[in-house]
Coordinates of C-alpha atoms and ligand atoms in Angstrom, one line a residue:
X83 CA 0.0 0.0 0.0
X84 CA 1.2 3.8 -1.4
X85 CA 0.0 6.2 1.2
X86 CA 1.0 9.5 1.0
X87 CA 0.7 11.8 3.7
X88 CA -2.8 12.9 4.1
X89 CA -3.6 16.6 5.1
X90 CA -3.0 18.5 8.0
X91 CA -5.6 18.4 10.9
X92 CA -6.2 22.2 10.2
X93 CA -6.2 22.0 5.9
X94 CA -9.6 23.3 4.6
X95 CA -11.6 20.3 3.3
X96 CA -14.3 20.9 1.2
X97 CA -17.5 18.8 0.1
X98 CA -19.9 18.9 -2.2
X99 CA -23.2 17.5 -1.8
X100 CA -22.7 16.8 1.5
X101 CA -26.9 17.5 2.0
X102 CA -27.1 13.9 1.1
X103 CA -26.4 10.5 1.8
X104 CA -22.8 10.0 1.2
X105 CA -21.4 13.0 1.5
X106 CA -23.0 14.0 4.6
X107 CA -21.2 10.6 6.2
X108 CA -18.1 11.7 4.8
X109 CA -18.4 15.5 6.3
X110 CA -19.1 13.3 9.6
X111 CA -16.2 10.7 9.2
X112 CA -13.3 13.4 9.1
X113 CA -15.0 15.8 11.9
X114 CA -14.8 12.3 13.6
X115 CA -11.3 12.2 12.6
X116 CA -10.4 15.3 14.0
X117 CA -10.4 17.2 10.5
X118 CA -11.3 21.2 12.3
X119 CA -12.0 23.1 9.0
X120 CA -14.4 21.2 7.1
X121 CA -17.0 22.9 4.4
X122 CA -20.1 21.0 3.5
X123 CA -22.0 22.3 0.7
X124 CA -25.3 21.2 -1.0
X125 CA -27.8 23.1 -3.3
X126 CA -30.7 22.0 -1.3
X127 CA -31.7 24.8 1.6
X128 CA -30.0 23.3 5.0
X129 CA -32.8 22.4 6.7
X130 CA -33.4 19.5 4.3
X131 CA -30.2 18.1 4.4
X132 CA -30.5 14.6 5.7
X133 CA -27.4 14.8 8.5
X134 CA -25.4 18.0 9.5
X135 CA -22.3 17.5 11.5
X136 CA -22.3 20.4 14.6
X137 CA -18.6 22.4 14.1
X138 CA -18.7 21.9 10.1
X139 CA -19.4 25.0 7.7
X140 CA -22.6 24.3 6.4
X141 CA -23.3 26.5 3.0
X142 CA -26.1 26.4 0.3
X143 CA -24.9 26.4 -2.9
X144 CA -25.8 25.4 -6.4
X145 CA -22.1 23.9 -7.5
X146 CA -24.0 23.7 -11.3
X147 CA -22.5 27.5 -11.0
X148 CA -19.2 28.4 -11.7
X149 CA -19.1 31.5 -9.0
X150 CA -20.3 29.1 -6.5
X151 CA -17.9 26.8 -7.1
X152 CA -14.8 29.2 -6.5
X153 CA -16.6 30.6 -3.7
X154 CA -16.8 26.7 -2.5
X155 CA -13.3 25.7 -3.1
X156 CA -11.6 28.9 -2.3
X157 CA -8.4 27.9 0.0
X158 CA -9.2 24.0 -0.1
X159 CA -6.6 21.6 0.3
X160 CA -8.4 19.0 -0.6
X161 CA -11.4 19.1 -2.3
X162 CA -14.3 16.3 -2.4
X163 CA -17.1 16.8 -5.2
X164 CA -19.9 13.9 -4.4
X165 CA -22.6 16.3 -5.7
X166 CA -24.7 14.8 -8.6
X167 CA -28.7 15.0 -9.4
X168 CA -28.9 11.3 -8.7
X169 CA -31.2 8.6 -7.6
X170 CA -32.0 4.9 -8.1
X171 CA -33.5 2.9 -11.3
X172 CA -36.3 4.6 -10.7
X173 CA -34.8 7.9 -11.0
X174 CA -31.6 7.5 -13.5
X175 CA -33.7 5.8 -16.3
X176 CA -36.3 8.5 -16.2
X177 CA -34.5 11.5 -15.5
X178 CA -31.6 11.3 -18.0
X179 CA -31.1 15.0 -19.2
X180 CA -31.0 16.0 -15.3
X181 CA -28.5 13.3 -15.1
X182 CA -26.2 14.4 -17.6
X183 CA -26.7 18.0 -16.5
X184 CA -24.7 16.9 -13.4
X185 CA -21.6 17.4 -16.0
X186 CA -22.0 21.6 -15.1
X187 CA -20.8 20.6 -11.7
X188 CA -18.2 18.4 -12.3
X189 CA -16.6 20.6 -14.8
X190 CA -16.7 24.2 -12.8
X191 CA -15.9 22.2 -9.5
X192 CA -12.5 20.4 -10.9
X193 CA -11.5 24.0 -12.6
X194 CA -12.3 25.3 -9.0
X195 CA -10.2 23.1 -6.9
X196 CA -7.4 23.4 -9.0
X197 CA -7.5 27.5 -9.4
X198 CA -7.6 27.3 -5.6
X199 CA -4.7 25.5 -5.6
X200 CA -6.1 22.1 -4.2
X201 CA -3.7 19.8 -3.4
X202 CA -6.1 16.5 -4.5
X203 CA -9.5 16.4 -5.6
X204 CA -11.8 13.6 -5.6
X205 CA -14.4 12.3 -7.6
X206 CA -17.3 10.3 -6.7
X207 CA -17.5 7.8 -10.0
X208 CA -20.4 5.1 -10.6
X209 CA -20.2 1.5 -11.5
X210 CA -22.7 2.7 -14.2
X211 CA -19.7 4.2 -16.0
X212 CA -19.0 0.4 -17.0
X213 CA -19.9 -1.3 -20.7
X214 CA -23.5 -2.1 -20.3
X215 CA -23.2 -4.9 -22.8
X216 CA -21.2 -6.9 -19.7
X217 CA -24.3 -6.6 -17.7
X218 CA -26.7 -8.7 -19.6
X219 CA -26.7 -12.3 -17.4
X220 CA -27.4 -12.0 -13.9
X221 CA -24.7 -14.4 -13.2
X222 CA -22.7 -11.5 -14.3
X223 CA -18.7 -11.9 -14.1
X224 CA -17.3 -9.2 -11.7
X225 CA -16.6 -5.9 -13.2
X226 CA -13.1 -5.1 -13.3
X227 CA -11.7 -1.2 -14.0
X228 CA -11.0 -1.9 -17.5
X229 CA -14.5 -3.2 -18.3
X230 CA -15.4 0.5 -18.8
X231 CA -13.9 0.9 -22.2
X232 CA -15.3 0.1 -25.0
X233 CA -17.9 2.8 -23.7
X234 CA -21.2 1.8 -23.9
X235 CA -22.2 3.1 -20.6
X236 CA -25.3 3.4 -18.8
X237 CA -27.3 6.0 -20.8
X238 CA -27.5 9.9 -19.3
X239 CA -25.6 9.2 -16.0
X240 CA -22.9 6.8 -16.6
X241 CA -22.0 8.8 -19.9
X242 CA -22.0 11.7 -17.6
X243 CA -19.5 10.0 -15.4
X244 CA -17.4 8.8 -17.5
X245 CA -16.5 12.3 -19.3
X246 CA -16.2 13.7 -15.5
X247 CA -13.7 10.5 -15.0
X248 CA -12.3 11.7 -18.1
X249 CA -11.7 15.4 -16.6
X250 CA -10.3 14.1 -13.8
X251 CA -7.7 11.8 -15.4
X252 CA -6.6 15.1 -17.9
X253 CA -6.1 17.3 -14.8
X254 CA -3.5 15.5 -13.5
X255 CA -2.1 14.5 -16.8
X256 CA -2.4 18.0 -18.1
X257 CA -2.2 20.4 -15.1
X258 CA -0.7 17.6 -12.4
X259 CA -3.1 18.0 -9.9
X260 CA -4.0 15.3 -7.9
X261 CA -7.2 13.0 -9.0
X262 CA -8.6 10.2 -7.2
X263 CA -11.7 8.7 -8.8
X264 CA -13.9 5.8 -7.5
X265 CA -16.3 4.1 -8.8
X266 CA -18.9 3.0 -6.2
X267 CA -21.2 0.2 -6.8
X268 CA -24.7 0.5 -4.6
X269 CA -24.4 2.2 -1.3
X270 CA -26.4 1.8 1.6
X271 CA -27.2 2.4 4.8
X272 CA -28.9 4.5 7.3
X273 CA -29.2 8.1 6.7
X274 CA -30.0 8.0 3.5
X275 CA -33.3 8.3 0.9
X276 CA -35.8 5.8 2.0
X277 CA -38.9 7.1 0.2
X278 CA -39.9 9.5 -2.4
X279 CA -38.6 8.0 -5.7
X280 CA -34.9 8.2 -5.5
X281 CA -34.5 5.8 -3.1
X282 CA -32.5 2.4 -3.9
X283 CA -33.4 -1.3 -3.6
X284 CA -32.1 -2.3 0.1
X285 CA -34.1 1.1 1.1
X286 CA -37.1 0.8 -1.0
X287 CA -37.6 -2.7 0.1
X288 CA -36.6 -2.2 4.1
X289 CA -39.5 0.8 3.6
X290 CA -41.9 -1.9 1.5
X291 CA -41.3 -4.7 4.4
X292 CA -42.1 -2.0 6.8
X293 CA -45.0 -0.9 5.3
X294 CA -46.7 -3.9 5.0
X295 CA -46.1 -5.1 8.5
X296 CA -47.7 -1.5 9.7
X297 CA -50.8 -2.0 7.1
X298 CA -51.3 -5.3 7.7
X299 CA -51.3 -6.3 4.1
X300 CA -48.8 -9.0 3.5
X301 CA -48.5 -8.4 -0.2
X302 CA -44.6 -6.4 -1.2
X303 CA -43.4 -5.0 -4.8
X304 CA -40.8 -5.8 -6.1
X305 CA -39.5 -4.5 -9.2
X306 CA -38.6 -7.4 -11.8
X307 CA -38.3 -11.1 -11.8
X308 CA -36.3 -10.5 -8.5
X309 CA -33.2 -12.4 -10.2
X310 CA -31.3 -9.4 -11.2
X311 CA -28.1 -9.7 -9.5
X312 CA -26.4 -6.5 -7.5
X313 CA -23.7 -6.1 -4.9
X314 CA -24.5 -3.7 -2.2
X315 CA -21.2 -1.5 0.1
X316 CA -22.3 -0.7 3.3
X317 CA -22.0 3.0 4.2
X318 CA -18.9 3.1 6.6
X319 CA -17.4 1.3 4.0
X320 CA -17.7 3.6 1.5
X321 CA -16.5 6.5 3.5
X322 CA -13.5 4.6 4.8
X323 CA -12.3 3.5 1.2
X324 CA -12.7 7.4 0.0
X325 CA -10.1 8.5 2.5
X326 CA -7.8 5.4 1.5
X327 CA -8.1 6.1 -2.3
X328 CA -7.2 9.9 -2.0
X329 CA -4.4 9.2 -0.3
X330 CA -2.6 6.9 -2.2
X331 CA -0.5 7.9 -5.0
X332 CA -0.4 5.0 -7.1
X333 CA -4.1 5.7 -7.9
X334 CA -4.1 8.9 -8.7
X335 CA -6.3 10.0 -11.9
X336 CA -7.3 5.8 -11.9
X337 CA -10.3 4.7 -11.5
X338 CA -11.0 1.9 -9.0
X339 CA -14.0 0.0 -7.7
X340 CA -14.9 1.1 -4.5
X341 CA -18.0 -1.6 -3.8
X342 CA -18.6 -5.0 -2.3
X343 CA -18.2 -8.2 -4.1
X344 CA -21.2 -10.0 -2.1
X345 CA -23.5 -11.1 -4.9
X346 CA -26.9 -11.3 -4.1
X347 CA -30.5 -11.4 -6.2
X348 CA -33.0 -8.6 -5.5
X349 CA -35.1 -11.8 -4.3
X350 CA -32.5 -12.4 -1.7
X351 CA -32.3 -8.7 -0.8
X352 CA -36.0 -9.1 -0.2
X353 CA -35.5 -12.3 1.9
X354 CA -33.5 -10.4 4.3
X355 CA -35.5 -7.8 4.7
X356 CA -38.4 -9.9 5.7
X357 CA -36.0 -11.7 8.1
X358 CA -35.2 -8.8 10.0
X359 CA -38.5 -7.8 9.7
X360 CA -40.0 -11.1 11.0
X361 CA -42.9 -11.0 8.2
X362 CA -43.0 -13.6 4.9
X363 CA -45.1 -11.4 2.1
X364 CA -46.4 -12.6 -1.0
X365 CA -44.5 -11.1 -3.5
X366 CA -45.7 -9.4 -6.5
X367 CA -43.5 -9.1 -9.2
X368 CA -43.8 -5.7 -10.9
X369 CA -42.3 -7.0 -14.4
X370 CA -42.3 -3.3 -16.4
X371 CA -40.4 -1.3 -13.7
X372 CA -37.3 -0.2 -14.1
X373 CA -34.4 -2.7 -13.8
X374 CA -31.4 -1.5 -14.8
X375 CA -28.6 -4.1 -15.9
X376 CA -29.3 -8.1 -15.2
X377 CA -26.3 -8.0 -13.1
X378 CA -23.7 -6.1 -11.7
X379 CA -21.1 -7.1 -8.7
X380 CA -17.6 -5.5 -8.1
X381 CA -13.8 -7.0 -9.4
X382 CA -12.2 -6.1 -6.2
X383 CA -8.9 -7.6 -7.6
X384 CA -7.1 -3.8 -7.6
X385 CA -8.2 -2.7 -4.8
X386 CA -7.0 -5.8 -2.8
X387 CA -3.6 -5.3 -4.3
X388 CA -3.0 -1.8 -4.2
X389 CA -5.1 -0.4 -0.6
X390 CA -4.7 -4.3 1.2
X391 CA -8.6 -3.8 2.1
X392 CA -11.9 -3.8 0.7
X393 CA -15.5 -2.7 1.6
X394 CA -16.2 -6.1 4.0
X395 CA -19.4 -5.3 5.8
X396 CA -21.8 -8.3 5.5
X397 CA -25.0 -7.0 3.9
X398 CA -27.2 -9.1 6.6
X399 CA -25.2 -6.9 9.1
X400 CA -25.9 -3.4 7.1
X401 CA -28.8 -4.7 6.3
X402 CA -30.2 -4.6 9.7
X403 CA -29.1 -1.1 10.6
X404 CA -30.5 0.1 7.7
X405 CA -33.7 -1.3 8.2
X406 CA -34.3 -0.6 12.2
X407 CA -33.1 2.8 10.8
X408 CA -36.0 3.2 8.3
X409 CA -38.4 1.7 11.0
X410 CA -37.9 4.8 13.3
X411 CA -37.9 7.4 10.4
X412 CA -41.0 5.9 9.6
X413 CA -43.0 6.2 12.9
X414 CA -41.2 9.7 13.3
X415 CA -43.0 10.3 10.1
X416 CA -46.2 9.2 11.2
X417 CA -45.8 11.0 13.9
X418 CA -45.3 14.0 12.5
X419 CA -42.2 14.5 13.1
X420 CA -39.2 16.1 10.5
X421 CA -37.2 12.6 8.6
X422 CA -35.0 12.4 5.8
X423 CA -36.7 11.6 2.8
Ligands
NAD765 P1 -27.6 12.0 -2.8 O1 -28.6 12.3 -3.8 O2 -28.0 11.6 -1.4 O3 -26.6 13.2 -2.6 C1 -26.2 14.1 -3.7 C2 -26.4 15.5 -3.2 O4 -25.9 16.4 -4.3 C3 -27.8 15.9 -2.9 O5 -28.0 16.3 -1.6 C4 -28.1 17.0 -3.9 O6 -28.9 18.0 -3.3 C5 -26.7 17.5 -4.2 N1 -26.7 18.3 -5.4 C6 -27.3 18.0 -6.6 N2 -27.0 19.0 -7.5 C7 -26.3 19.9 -6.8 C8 -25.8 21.2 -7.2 N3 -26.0 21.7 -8.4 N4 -25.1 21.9 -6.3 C9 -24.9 21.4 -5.0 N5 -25.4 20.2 -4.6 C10 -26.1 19.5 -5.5 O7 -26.7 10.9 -3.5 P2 -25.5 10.0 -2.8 O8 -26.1 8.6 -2.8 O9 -25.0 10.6 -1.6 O10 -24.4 10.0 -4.0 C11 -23.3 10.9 -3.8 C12 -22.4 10.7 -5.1 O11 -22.1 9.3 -5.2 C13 -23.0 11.1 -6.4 O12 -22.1 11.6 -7.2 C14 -23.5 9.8 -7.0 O13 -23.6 9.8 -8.4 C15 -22.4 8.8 -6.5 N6 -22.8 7.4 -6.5 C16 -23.7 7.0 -5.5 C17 -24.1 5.7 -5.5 C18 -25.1 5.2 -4.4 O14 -25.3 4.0 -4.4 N7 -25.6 6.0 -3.5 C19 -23.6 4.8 -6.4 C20 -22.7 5.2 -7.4 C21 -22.3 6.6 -7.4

């Protein structure tokens, strides 16, 4: 393992999108670290963002802009853009222009960072960047970093990622600032969307299994044949393998899988949630929705070999914070109290 030295307790750190699910983990991770100047930004007004850390700058700011963007990154060290108009299946296949408009923040944050003279700036990639034509049997083989090229990404967002990639690689070739770029493959875990149509499978079907225990109706949705194949990275994972890919200098401007390689059907997904929720429903299988790829799981070959470590959180074990997570947010909802989604 290369590590270089990361930065100083006192270097300015700055994150986008940290209003949302990963990003507001990651603002939380380095407070928890020690990290004293650290500024969170996020378009969305700050009482909506799902966790703020007390002693972190907080800002709204749309990072689509180019002003906001130097105002953002103006005397970062290191610079973390995770902002993106995102969501699930759901959301990516429907929303495809909003997608690729995501492109307007990648390009005026990167010129940002480095103007400000950032010493490394990270990018939060997508296993959708990879060749969808790899993804058509849900006994997928693994994904490994070169899978990605030939391009025939994920239409709208993992075209979008793949030119920010793209940016990121040329930077440091170009202008030798230092890129780290991960591809994550499905996060999860609590504090993040749960409801409202962005929300991803472990969520939307923790939320399903809960609903259906609180109705009393023992029927659940689930979108497909349930035999499309995903791996799922638990969210301390995914904030622990960010820190460990900035700072190693044999990845900059490389992109690397940052996901788990636990296989499992959306059928299986389901089966746990109902295990943890102490329920069997009869399934009914929602055959037009949205699917996405047959199957996708993570090559975690390089990162073995370069870091010594990969995301190794059981999914049953995520699975279960997640879900007693969702349970509360749910009564607080009915409640009438303020949740997340
Ligand atoms: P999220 O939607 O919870 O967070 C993204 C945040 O970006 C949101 O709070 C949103 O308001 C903010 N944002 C959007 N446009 C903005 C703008 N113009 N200016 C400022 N903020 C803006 O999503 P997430 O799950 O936390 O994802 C974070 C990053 O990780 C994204 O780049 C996403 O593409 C990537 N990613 C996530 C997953 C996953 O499974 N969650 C998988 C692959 C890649």
């Amino acid at each position: 393992m290369t590590d270089s030295t990361g930065p100083a307790k006192d270097d300015l750190i700055v994150i986008g999108g940290a209003g949302g699910f990963i990003a507001g983990a990651l603002a939380k991770y380095f407070h928890d670290k020690g990290f004293t100047r650290i500024r969170a930004i996020d378009k969305k007004p700050l009482p909506e963002w799902y966790q703020r850390t007390p002693g972190v700058e907080s800002l709204c700011l749309d990072l689509s802009d180019r002003d906001n963007c130097e105002q953002a990154c103006e005397g970062a060290a290191e610079v973390y853009n995770l902002a993106a108009d995102m969501g699930g299946m759901g959301f990516i296949e429907r929303f495809r222009v909003e997608c690729l408009r995501s492109i307007l923040i990648n390009t005026h944050m990167i010129e940002a960072a480095y103007r400000a003279g950032a010493q490394r700036y990270f990018f939060s990639s997508s296993a959708c960047a990879y060749n969808t034509e790899l993804q058509k049997d849900p006994q997928v083989r693994a994904l490994k970093e070169t899978d990605a090229y030939p391009a025939m990404a994920e239409r709208g967002y993992g075209w979008e990622k793949l030119l920010s990639e793209m940016f990121c690689e040329e930077y440091w070739h170009e202008r030798g600032m230092k890129t780290a770029i991960a591809r994550f493959h499905n996060v999860y875990g609590p504090q993040g969307t749960w409801d409202g149509g962005r929300e991803k499978a472990p969520a939307a079907i923790c939320r399903k299994v809960i609903e259906a225990k609180d109705s009393g109706d023992d029927n659940i949705e689930i979108w497909g044949d349930g035999h499309q194949t995903r791996s799922f990275m638990y969210i301390d994972d995914c904030t622990l393998g960010i820190d460990k890919i900035m700072h190693c200098d044999e990845l900059i401007a490389t992109p690397i899988n940052l996901g788990s390689s636990e296989l499992v059907s959306i059928n299986t997904l389901a089966d746990m949630a109902e295990e943890i929720g102490g329920v069997k429903l009869q399934r009914n299988h929602k055959l037009d929705a949205p699917l996405g790829v047959a199957g996708r799981n993570s090559d975690n070959t390089m990162i073995k070999r370069i870091l010594g470590w990969e995301p190794d959180t059981p999914l049953r074990t995520g699975l279960e914070k997640t879900y007693h997570w969702i349970e509360t947010q749910y009564n607080d909802r009915k409640a009438g109290k303020r949740t997340v989604s």
